[in-house]
XYZ file of C-alpha atoms in Angstrom:
623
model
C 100.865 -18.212 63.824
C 100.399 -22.196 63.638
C 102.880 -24.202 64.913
C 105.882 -25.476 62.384
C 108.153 -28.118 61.991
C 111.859 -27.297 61.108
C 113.679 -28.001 57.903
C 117.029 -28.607 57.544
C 119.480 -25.876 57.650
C 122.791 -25.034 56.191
C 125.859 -25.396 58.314
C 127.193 -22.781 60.147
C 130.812 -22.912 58.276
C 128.958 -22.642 55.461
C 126.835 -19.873 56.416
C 129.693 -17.694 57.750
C 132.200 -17.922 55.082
C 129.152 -16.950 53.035
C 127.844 -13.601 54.634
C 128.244 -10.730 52.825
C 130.516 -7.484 53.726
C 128.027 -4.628 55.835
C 126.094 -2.436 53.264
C 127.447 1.485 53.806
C 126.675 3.641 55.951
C 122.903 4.856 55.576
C 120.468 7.617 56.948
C 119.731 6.979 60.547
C 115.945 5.561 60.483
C 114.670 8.357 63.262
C 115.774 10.874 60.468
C 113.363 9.378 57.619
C 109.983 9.750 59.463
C 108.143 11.843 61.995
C 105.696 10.158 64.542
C 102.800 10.020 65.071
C 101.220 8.333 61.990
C 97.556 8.500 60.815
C 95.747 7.321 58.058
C 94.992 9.356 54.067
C 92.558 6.573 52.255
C 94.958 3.288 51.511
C 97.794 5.154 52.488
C 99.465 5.831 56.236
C 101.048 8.595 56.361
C 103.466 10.440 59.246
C 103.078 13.311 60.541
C 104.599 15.497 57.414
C 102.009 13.837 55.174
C 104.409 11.604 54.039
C 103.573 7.665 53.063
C 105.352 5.681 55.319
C 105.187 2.197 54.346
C 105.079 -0.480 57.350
C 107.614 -2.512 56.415
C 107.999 -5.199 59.232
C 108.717 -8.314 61.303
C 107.547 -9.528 64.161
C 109.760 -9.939 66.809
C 107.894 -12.523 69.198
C 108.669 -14.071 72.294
C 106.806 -11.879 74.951
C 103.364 -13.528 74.161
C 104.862 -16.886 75.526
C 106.317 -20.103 74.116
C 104.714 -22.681 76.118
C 103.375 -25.638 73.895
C 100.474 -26.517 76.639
C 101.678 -29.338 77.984
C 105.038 -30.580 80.195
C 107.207 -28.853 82.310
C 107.368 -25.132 81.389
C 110.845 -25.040 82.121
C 111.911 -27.965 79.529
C 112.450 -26.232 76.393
C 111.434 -29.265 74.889
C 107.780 -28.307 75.208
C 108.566 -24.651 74.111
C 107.384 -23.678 70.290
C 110.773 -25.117 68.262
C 112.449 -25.744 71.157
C 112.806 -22.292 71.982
C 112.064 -20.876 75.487
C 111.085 -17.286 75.448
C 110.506 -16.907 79.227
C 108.001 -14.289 77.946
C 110.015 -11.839 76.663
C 111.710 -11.415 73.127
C 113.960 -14.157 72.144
C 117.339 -13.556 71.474
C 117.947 -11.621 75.005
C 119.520 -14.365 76.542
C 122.011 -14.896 73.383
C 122.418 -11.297 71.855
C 123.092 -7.591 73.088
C 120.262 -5.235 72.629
C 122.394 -3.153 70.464
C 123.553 -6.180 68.245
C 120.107 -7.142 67.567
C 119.048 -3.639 66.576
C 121.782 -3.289 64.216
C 120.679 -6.510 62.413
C 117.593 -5.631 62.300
C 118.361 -2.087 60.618
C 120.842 -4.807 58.040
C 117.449 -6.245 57.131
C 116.064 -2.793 55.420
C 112.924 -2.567 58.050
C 111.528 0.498 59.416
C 108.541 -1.016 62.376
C 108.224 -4.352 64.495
C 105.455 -6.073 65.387
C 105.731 -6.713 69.575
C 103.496 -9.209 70.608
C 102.546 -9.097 74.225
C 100.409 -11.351 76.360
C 97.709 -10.184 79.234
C 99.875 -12.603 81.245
C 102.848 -10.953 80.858
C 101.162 -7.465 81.953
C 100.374 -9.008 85.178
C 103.202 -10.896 85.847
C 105.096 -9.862 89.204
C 107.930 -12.363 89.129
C 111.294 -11.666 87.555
C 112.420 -13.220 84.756
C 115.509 -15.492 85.310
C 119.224 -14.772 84.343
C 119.603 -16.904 82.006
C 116.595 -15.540 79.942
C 118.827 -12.062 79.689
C 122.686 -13.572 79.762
C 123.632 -11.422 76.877
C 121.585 -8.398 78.512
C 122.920 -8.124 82.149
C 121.557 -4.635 82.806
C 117.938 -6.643 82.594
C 118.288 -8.755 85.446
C 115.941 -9.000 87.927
C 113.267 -6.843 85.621
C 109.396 -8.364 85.711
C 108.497 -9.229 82.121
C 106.599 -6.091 81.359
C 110.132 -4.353 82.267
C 111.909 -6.401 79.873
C 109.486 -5.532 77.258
C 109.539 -1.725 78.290
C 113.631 -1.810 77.928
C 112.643 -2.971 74.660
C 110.314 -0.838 73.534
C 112.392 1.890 74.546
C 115.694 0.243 72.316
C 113.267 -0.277 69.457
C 112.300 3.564 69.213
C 115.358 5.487 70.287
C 116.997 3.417 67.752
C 114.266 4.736 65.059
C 112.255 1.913 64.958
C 108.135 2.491 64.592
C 106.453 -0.035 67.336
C 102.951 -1.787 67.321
C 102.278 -3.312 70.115
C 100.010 -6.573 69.416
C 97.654 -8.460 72.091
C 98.958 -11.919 70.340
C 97.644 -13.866 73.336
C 95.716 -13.542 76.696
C 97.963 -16.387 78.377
C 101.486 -16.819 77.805
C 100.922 -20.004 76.111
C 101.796 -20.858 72.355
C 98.861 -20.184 69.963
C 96.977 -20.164 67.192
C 95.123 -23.455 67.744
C 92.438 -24.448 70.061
C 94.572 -23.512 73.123
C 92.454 -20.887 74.941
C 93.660 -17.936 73.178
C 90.917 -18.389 69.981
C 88.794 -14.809 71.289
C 89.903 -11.740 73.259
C 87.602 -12.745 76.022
C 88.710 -16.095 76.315
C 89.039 -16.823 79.961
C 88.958 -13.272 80.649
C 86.011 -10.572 79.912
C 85.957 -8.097 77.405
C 85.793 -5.432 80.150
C 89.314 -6.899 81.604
C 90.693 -7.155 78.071
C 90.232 -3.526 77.096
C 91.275 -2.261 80.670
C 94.503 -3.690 80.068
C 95.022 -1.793 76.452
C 94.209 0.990 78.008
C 96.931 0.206 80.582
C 99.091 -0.394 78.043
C 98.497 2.602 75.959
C 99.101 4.772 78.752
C 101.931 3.186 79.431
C 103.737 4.371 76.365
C 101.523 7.376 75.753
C 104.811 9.607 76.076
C 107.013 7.739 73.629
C 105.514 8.699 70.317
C 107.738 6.004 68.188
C 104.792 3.967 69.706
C 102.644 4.126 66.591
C 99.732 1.520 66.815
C 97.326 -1.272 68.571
C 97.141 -4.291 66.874
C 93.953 -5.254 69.048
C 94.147 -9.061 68.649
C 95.761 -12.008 67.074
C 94.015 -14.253 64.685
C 90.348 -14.668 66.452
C 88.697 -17.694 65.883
C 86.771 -20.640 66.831
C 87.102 -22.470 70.128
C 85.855 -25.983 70.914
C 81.721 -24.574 71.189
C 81.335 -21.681 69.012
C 82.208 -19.252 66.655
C 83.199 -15.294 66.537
C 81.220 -13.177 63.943
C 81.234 -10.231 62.846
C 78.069 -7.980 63.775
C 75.915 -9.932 66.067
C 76.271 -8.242 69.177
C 76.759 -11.180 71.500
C 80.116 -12.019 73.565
C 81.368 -13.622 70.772
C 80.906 -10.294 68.574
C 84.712 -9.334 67.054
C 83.553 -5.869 65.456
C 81.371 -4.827 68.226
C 84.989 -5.507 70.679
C 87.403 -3.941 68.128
C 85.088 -0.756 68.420
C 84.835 -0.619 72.087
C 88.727 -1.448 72.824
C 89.905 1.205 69.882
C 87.197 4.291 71.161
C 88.485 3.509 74.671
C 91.886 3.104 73.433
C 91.651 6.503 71.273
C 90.036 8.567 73.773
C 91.329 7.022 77.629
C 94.755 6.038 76.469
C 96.754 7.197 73.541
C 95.087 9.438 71.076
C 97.706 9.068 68.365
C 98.153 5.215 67.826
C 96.881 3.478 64.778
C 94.462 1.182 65.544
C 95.030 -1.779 63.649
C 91.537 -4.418 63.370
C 92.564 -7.886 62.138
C 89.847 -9.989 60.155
C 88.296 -12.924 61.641
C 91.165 -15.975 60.393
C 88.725 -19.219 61.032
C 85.115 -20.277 61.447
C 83.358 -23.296 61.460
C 84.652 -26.654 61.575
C 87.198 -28.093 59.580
C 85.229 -31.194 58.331
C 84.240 -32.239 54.802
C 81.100 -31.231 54.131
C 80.610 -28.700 57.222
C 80.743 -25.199 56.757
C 84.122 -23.606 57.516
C 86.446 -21.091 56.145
C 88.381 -17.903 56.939
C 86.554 -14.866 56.105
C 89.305 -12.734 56.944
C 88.144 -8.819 55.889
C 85.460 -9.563 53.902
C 82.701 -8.381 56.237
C 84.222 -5.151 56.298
C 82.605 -4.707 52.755
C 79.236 -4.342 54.857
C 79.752 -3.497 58.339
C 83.251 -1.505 58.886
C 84.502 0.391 62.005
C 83.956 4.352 62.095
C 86.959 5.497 64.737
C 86.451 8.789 66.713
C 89.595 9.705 65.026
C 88.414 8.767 61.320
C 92.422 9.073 60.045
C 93.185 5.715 62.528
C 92.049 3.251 61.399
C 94.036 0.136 59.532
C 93.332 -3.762 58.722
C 95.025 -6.474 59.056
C 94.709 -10.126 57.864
C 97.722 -13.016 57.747
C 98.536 -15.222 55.133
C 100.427 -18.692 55.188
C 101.044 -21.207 52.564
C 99.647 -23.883 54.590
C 96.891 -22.539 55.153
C 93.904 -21.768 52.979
C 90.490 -20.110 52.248
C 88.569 -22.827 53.938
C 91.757 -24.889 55.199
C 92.601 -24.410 58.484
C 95.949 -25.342 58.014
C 96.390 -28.770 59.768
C 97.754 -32.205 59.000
C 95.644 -35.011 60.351
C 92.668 -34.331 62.800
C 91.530 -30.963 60.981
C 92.362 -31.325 58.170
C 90.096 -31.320 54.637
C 90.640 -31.324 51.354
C 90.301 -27.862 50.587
C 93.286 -26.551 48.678
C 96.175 -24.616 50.657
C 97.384 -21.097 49.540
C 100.304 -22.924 48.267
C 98.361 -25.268 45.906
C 96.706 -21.820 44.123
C 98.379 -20.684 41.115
C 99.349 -17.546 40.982
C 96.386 -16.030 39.118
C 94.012 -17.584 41.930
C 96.580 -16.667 44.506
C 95.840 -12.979 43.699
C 92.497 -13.008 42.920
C 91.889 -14.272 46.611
C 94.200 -12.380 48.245
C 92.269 -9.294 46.608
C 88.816 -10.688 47.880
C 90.009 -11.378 51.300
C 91.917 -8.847 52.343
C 93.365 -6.017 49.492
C 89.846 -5.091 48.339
C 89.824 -2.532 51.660
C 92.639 -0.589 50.201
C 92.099 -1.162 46.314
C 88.488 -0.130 46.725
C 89.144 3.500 47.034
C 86.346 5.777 48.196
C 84.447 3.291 49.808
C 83.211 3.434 54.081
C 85.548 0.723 54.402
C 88.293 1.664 52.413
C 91.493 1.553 54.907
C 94.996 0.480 54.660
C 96.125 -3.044 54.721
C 98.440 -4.564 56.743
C 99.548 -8.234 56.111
C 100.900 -8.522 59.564
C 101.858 -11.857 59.381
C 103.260 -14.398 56.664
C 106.093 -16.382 56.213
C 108.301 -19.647 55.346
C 111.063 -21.835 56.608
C 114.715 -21.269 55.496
C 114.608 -25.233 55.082
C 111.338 -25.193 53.017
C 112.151 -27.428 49.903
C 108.829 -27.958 48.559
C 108.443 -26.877 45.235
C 104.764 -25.138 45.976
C 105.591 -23.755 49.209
C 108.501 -21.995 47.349
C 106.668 -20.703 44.390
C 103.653 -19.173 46.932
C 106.882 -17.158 48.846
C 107.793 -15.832 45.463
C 104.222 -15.252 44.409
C 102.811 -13.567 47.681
C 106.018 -11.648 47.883
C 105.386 -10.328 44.102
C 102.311 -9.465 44.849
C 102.687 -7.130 48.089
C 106.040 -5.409 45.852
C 103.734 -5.002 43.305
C 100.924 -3.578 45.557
C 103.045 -1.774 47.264
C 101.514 -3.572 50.744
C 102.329 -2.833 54.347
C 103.449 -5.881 55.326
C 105.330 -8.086 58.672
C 107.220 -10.884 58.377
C 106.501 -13.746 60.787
C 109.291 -13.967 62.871
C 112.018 -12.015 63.362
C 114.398 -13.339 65.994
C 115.044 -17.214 66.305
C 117.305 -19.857 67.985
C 119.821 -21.759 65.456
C 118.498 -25.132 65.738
C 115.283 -23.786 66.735
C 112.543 -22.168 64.241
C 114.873 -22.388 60.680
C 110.975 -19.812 59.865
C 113.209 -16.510 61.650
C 114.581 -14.153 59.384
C 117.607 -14.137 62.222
C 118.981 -16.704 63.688
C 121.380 -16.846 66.312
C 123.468 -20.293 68.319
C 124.211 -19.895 72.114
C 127.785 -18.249 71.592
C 125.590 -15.393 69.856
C 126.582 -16.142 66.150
C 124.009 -14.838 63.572
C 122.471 -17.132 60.940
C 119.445 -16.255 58.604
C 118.571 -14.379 55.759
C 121.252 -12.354 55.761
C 123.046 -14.835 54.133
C 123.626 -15.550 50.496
C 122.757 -19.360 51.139
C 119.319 -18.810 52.290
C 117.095 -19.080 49.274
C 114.306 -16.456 50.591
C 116.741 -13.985 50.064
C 115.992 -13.283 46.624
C 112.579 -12.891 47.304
C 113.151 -10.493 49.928
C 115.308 -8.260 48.829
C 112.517 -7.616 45.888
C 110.501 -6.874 48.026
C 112.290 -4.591 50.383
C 113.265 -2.656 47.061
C 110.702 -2.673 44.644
C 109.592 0.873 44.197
C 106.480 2.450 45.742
C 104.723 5.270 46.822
C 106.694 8.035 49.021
C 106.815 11.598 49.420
C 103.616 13.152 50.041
C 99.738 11.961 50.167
C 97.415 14.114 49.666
C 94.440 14.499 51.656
C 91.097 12.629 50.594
C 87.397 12.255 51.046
C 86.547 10.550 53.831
C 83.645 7.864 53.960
C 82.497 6.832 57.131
C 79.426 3.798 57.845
C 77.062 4.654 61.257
C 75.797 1.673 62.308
C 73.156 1.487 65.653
C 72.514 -2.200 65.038
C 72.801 -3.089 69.071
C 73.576 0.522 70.311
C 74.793 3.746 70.665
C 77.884 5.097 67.942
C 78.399 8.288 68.817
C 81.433 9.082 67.320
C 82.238 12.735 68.103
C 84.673 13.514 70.762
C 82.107 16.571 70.931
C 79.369 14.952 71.536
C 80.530 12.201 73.919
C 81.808 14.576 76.473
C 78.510 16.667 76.377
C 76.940 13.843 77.392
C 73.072 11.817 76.228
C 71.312 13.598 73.619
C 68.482 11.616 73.681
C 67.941 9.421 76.942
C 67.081 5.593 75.774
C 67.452 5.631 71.976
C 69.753 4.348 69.734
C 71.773 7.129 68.696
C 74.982 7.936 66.125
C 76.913 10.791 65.335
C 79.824 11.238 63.103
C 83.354 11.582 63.805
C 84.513 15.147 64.603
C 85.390 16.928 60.962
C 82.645 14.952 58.997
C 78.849 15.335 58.441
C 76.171 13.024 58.094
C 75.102 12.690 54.232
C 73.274 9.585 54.227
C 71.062 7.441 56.158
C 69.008 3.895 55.585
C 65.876 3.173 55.746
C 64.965 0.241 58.159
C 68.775 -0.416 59.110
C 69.642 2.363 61.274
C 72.783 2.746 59.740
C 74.212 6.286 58.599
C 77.168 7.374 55.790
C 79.732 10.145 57.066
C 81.744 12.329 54.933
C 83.776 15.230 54.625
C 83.606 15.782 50.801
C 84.172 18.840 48.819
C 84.382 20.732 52.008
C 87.018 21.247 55.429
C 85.632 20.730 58.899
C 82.451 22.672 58.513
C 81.320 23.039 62.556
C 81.977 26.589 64.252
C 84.381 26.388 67.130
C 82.871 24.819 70.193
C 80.448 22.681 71.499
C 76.709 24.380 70.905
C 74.205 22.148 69.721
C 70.512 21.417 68.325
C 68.743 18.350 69.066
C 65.735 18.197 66.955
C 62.640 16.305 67.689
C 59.918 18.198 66.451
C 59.056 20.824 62.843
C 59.748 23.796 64.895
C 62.559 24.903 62.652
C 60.535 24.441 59.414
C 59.732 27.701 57.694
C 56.073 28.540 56.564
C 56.298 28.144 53.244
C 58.985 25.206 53.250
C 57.503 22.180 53.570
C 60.070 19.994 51.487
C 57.992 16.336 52.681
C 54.438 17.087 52.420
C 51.789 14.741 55.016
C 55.604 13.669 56.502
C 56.768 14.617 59.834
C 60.113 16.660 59.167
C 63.219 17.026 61.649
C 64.725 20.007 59.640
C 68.169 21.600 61.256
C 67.895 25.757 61.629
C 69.319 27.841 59.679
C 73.361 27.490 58.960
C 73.181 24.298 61.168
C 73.836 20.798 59.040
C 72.939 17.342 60.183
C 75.799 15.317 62.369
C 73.826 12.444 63.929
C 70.591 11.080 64.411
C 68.449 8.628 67.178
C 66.269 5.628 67.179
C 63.677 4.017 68.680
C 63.205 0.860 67.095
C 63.003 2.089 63.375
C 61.272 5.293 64.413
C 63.222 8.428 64.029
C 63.303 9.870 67.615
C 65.754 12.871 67.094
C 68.203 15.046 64.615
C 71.373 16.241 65.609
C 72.666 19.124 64.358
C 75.523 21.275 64.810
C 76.108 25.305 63.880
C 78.316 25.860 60.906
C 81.557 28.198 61.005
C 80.281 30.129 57.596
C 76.721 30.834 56.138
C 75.239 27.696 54.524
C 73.291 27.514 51.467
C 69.579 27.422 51.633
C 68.638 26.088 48.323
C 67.874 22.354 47.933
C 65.848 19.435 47.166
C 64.096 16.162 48.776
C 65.821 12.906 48.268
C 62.854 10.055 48.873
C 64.351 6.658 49.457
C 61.141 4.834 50.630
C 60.687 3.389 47.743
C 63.986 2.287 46.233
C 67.854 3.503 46.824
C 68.205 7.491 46.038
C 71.877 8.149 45.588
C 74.326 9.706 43.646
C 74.962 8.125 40.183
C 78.834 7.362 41.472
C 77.681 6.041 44.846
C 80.564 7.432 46.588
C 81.223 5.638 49.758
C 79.785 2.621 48.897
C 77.119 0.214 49.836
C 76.975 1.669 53.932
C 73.381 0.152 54.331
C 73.768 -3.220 52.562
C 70.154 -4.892 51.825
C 68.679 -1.436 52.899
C 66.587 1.444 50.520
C 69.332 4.683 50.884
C 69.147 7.868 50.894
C 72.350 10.374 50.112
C 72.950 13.901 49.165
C 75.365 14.874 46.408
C 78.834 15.075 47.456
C 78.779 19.507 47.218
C 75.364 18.998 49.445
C 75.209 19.156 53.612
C 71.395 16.775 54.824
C 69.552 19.353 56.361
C 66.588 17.407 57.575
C 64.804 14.316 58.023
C 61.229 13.308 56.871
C 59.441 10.070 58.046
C 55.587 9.270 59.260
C 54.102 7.307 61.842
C 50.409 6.610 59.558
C 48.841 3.421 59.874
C 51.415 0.591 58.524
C 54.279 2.811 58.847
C 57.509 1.917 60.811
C 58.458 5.824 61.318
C 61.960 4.911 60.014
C 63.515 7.713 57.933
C 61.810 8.181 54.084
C 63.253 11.253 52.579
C 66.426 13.950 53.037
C 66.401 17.129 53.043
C 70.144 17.913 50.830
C 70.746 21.722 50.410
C 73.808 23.314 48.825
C 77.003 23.926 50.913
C 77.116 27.032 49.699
């Protein structure tokens, strides 16, 4: 979140003779859902199968409030005037229990908690003034603060996703060293403390997701992509921190991956821009729990496609969100971000979170306006997961909070008929969408060895190295490998037309010569074959450069069908006519059984002016 400046505001006789009378009585919020949460295509879902729609705010504070420069204790050089001392804001002015209730007023069901790696390894306590209106927090470090009020948040029904908004517990989203992850700290450090911090709340299951990290972008020297494999590589870090997170911390958190929000430099004329999720639609993250994993991106009216959001030094002429109409509006909006979950069927598809966007109460600007009502439109009619930025303010402070509260503790804010959002919200907290059930669907799922192992299978990982010094990849437990590309090394995962085909346990066949074809069945003539034995089906597969060094496959839990067919993809792409899944080996020749088929074996040769990478598959019948 970029800083803002305030508008004016309404007075508080004004505001208070205006509130409206408390809505009745409703169904307490722990009642509606049942943790944990996981993932059906576009959907997430509890643990009944039901949708349950993330409808949120962020309630900041605990990632720091420090502008960068002046005395840390002058609120003066605080964001807005407003000194979190690290924690949540409104602890010094409101009781715990007030601010709940206000929140449940506002119709939400999950906050957003940032956090900073500061504030885990803080060992002071916070001062009594920053909990006045909380006395049983006194003398609590920061982290203890925040674990009081995680613990409020959930026994009070609340879903929680905890959010690495910051490595220090200074303001961000500019060039303040904050723009990466591993920004004055290593990647190593970085995903030691998730882990610390999914352990931490492992045993409060309200505690739904990891929001891995806020709005990476450029610093002063260089950019993060998407892919490369270098320090700077956001993908490559999402995968590591949510595996380690997944299978060292918390096994039933969401993982939530935000797009990349700014490259390049914000000149005319030099290449810059915000690619947000868009290269997900080539390269997207396979979880060892494939029913995890959710995007993220954040949207602002000041900001823009290629505008960085600045007045001044930074900024271009590139037009803000706010200067689209509302047919562009949506059209990007879908290309950014919404394609993930619109694109259905697809090894990216995913739900979308818009964990961040947001206005000022003061905001009289005719276009700002319009782009509230327009972006709010379009997530009611979208039905989007979605978290307002912020929740909890100071009056006089941010006038951007949905809540506002003075020093005696009186509450300001949306709440009240004179703030002109409200129309815009309430549409949106009511317009109707999906609930009830979700049924189960196909999973896709990309393998990528670009710059290493993916070995994706719980399984498999704790057996230990198949193949010693190759590149290797393996599927998520539940899914089978189905397709594979050429010179890329990547691989296509799926679970289609059939349940969890493996037989109980952890047995095994690593493949790396023809041993298991049978006289008679040569199905890639002149071609060396890796073919799976009988009732076994393809799960992973290893590298060595572009050679094929080894097949993985694993025993099924029912006979297999033995009838098939050779798919050759040396030549040109060789996939079904719907190309379910989608493009998992962009630029690449594929190869990919029918969705009713299990890959039973892999042909490739090693002649003269051959790379050895993979030619042909062998698809056979499930059944």
């Amino acid at each position: 979140m970029l800083a803002t400046t305030p508008g004016p505001t309404a007075t508080a006789q004004q505001l208070t003779a205006q509130r409206p009378t408390a809505p009745p009585a409703a169904t307490p919020l722990a009642d509606t859902w049942q943790p944990p949460l996981s993932t059906r295509g576009r959907y997430i879902v509890d643990a009944k199968g039901d949708r349950f729609r993330l409808k949120s705010a962020n309630w900041d504070g605990a990632q720091g409030s420090w502008t960068g420069s002046g005395a840390k204790d002058d609120p003066a050089n605080h964001h807005s005037g407003q000194n979190s001392y690290g924690i949540p804001l409104g602890l010094d002015r409101v009781p715990l229990a007030t601010l709940l209730a206000d929140f449940h007023r506002l119709g939400i069901n999950s906050i957003r908690l940032p956090f900073s790696n500061e504030m885990i390894h803080t060992s002071a306590s916070v001062p009594d003034r920053a909990v006045a209106a909380n006395l049983q927090l006194r003398g609590k470090t920061p982290l203890q603060v925040f674990d009081a009020v995680v613990s409020a948040l959930t026994g009070d029904g609340f879903a929680v996703i905890l959010n690495n908004h910051t490595n220090t517990s200074r303001w961000c989203c500019g060039i303040d060293g904050n723009e990466r992850w591993n920004s004055g700290q290593s990647t190593q450090a970085w995903t030691d403390d998730w882990v610390f911090m999914a352990r931490r709340y492992a045993d409060d299951p309200r505690v739904v997701g990891a929001d891995l990290y806020n709005e990476v972008r450029r610093d002063v020297f260089d950019d993060p992509n998407w892919g490369l494999g270098d320090e700077h590589d956001w993908y490559a870090a999402a995968q590591r921190a949510a595996d380690r997170i997944l299978t060292e911390g918390d096994p039933d958190l969401l993982i939530v991956i935000e797009g990349i929000n700014w490259t390049g430099l914000p000149v005319d004329g030099l290449p810059h821009g915000r690619p947000t999720l868009a290269p997900a639609r080539t390269l997207s993250h396979t979880l060892v729990d494939t029913h995890k994993l959710v995007y993220s991106a954040h949207f602002y009216g000041y900001t823009g496609p290629r505008h960085s959001g600045a007045t001044g030094i930074g900024e271009t002429h590139d037009p803000r969100y706010q200067d689209l109409s509302r047919e562009d509006l949506f059209r990007v909006l879908s290309d950014q971000a919404f394609f993930v979950a619109e694109d259905t069927g697809k090894h990216y598809t995913a739900p979308v979170w818009i964990s961040e966007f947001g206005i000022g109460s003061g905001e009289t600007g005719t276009a700002s306006r319009a782009w509230f009502a327009n972006i709010t439109d379009y997530f009611a009619d979208h039905d989007a997961d979605f978290a307002y930025w912020p929740l909890v303010g100071w009056e006089g402070g941010s006038d951007w909070s949905l809540l506002r509260y003075d020093a005696a503790g009186r509450r300001y804010g949306i709440l009240d008929q004179a703030d002109w959002r409200a129309t815009a919200w309430q549409r949106l907290m009511t317009a109707p969408g999906r609930s009830g059930p979700v049924a189960p669907v196909t999973s896709w799922r990309m393998l990528d060895t670009d710059h290493g192992d993916r070995v994706q299978s719980r399984i498999e990982r704790a057996r230990g190295d198949w193949d010693p010094g190759a590149y290797k990849a393996t599927c998520p437990d539940g899914l089978r490998l189905i397709g594979l590309g050429r010179t890329t090394g990547r691989g296509l995962c799926t679970d289609a037309t059939a349940d969890d085909l493996r037989a109980p346990g952890t047995a095994h066949t690593v493949v790396t010569d023809a041993r298991y074809v049978p006289a008679g069945g040569d199905w890639a003539s002149g071609y060396t074959k890796f073919q799976c034995p009988t009732d076994t089906f393809l799960i992973g597969y290893s590298r060595r450069d572009a050679r094929v060094s080894a097949a993985l496959c694993a025993p099924a839990r029912a006979p297999l069908g033995t009838t098939g067919r050779t798919v050759w993809f040396d030549r040109s792409d060789n996939r079904p006519a719907d190309a379910a899944g989608g493009d998992f080996a962009h630029g690449d020749y594929k190869g990919q059984c029918a969705a009713g088929e299990y890959a039973a074996g892999i042909a490739f040769t090693t002649r003269v002016g051959s790379s050895g990478s993979p030619d042909a598959l062998l698809c056979r019948g499930l059944t």
